PDB file of C-alpha atoms in Angstrom:
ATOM      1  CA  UNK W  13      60.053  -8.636  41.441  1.00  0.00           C
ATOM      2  CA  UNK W  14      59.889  -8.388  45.202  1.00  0.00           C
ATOM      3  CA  UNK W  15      59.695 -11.494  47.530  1.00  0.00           C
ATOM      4  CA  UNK W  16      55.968 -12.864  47.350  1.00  0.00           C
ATOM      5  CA  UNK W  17      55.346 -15.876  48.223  1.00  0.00           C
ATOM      6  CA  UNK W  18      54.741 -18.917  45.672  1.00  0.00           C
ATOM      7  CA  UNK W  19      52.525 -22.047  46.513  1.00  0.00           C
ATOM      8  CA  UNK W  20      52.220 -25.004  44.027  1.00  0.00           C
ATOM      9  CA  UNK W  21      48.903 -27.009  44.881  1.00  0.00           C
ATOM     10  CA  UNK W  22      47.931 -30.569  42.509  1.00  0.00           C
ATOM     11  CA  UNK W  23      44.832 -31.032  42.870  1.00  0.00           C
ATOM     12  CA  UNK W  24      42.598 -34.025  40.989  1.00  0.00           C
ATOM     13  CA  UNK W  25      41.693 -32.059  38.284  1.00  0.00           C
ATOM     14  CA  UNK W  26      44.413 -30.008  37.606  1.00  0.00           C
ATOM     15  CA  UNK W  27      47.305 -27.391  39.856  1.00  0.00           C
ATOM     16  CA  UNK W  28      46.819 -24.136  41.329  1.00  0.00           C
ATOM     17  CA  UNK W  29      49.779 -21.470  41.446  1.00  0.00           C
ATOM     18  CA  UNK W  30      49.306 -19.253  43.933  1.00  0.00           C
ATOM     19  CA  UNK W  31      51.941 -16.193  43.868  1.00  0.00           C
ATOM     20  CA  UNK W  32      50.760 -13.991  46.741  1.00  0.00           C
ATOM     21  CA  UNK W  33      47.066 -13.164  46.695  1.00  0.00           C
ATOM     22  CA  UNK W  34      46.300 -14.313  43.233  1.00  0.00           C
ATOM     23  CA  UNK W  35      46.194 -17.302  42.055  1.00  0.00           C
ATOM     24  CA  UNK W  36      45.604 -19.267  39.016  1.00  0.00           C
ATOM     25  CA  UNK W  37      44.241 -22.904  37.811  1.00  0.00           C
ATOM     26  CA  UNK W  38      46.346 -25.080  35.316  1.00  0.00           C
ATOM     27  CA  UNK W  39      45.239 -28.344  33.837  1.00  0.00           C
ATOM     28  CA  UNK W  40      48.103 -29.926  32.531  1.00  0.00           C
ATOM     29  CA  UNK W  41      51.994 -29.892  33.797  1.00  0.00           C
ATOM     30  CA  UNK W  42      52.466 -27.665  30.577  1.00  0.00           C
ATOM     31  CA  UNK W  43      49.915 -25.399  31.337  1.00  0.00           C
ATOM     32  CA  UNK W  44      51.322 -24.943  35.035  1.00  0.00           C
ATOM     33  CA  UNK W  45      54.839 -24.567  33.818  1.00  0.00           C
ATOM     34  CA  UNK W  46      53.927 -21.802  31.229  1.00  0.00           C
ATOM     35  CA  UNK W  47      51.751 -20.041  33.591  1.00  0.00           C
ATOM     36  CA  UNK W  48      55.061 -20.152  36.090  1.00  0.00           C
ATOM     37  CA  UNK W  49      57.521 -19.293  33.107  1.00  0.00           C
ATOM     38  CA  UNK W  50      54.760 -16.103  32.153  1.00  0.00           C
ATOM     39  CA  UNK W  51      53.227 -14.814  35.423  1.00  0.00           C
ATOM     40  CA  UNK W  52      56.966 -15.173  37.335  1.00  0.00           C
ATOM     41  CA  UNK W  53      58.992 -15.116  34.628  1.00  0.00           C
ATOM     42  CA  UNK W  54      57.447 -11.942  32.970  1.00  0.00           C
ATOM     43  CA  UNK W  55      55.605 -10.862  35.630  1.00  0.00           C
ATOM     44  CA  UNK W  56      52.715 -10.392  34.107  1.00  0.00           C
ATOM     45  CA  UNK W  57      50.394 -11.788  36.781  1.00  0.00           C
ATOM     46  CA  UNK W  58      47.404  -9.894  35.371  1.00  0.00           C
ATOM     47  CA  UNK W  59      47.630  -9.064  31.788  1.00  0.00           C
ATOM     48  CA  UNK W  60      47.732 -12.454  30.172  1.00  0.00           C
ATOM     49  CA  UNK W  61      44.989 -15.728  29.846  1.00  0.00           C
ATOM     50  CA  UNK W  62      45.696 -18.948  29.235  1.00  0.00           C
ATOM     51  CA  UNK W  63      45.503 -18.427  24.960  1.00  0.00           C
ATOM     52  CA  UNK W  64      48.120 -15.324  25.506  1.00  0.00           C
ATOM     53  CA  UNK W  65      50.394 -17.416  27.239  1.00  0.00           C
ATOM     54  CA  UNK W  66      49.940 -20.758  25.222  1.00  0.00           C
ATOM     55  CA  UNK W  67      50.666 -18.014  22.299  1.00  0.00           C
ATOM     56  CA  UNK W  68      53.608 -16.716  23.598  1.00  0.00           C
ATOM     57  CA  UNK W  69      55.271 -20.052  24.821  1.00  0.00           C
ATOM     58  CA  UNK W  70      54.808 -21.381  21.028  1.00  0.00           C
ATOM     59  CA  UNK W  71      56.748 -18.825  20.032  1.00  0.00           C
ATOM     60  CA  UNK W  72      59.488 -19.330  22.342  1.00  0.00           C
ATOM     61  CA  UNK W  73      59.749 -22.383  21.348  1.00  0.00           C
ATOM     62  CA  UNK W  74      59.831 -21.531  17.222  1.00  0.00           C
ATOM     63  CA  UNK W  75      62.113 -18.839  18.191  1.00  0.00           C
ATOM     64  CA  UNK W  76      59.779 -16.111  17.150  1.00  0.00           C
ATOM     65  CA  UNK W  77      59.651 -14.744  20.547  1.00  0.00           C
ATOM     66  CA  UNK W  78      62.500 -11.885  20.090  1.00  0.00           C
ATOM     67  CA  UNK W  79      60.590 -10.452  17.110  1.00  0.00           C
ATOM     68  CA  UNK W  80      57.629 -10.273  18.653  1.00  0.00           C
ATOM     69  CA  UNK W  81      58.835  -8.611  21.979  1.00  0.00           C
ATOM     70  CA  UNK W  82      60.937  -6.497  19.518  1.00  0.00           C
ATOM     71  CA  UNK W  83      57.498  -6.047  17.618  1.00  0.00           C
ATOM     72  CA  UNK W  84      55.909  -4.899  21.105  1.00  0.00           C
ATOM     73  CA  UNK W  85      58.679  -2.205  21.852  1.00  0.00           C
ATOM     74  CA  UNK W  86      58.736  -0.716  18.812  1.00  0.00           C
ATOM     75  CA  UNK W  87      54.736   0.095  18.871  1.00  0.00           C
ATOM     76  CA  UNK W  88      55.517   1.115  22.819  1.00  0.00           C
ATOM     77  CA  UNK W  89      58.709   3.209  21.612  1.00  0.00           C
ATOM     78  CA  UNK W  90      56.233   5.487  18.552  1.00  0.00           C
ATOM     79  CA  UNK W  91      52.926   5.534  21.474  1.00  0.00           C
ATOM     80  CA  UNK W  92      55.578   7.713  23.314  1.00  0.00           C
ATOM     81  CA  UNK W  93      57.218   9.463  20.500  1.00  0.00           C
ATOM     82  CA  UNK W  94      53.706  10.912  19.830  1.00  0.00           C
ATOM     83  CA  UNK W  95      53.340  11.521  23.438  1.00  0.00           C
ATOM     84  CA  UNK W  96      56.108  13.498  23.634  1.00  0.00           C
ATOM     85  CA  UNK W  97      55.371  15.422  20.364  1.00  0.00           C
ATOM     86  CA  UNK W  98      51.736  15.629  21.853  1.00  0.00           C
ATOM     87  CA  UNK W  99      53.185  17.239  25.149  1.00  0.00           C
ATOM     88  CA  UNK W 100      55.278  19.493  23.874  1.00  0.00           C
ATOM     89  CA  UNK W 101      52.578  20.976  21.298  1.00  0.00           C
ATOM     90  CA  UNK W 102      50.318  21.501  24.675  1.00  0.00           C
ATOM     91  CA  UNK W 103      52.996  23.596  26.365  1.00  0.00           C
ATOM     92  CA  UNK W 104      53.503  25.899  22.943  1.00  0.00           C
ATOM     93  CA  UNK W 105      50.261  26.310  23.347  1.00  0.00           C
ATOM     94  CA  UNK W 106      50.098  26.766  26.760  1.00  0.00           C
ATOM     95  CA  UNK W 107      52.909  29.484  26.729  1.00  0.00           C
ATOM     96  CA  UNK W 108      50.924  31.368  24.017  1.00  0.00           C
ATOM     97  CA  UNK W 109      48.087  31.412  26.060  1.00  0.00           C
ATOM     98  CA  UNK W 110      49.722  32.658  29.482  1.00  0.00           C
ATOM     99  CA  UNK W 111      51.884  35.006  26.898  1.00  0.00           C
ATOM    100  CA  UNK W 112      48.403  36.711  25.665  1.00  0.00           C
ATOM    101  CA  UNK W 113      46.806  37.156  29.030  1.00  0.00           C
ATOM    102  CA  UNK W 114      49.729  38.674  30.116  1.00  0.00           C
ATOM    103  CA  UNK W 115      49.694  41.261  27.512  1.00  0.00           C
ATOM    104  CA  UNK W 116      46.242  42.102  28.233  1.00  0.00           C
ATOM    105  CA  UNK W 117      44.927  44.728  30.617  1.00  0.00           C
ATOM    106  CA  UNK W 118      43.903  43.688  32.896  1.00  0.00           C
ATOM    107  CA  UNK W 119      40.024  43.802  33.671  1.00  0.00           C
ATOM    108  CA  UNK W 120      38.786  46.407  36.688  1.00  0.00           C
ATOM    109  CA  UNK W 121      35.886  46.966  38.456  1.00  0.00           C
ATOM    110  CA  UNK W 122      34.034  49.404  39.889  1.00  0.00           C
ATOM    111  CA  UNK W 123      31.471  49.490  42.661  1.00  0.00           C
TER     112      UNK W 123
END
């Protein structure tokens, strides 16, 4: 992650974490140290709410966390296996297609 700069408010109700332009609410000390642990840690500054991340701490904390990042890159790892198969059936088709045209004679017209 590049340099940003991090800002750690307490306010009466709560803390703020502010990590550049965005910046997020915590009421508790847990909350706040989650949020720093997922949004710095993981930098995940926008994909995650507070459930997510109370989700994903518990299971740091059981120790399920490596199968379910495990979990996550095997579904990422098959989305691009079918990409790939997916790309290479569009450019077998796309040769066949620039392959016929070519054979064809061309089209002329007369005034």
């Amino acid at each position: 992650m590049k340099s940003l700069m991090i800002d750690v408010t307490t306010h009466t109700n709560g803390y703020s974490l502010a990590i550049g332009k965005d910046e997020f609410m915590y009421y508790t000390a847990e909350g706040l140290l989650a949020g720093f642990s997922v949004r710095l840690g993981l930098e995940r500054l926008h994909t995650m709410n507070h459930r997510e991340i109370d989700r994903l701490m518990d299971a740091a904390r059981d120790g399920s966390l490596p199968k379910r990042l495990q979990k996550e890159v095997d579904a990422l790892n098959a989305q691009i296996k079918e990409q790939k198969k997916l790309i290479a059936q569009l450019r077998r088709e796309n040769r066949e297609l620039k392959q016929k045209y070519e054979d064809e004679e061309p089209l002329r017209y007369r005034n």
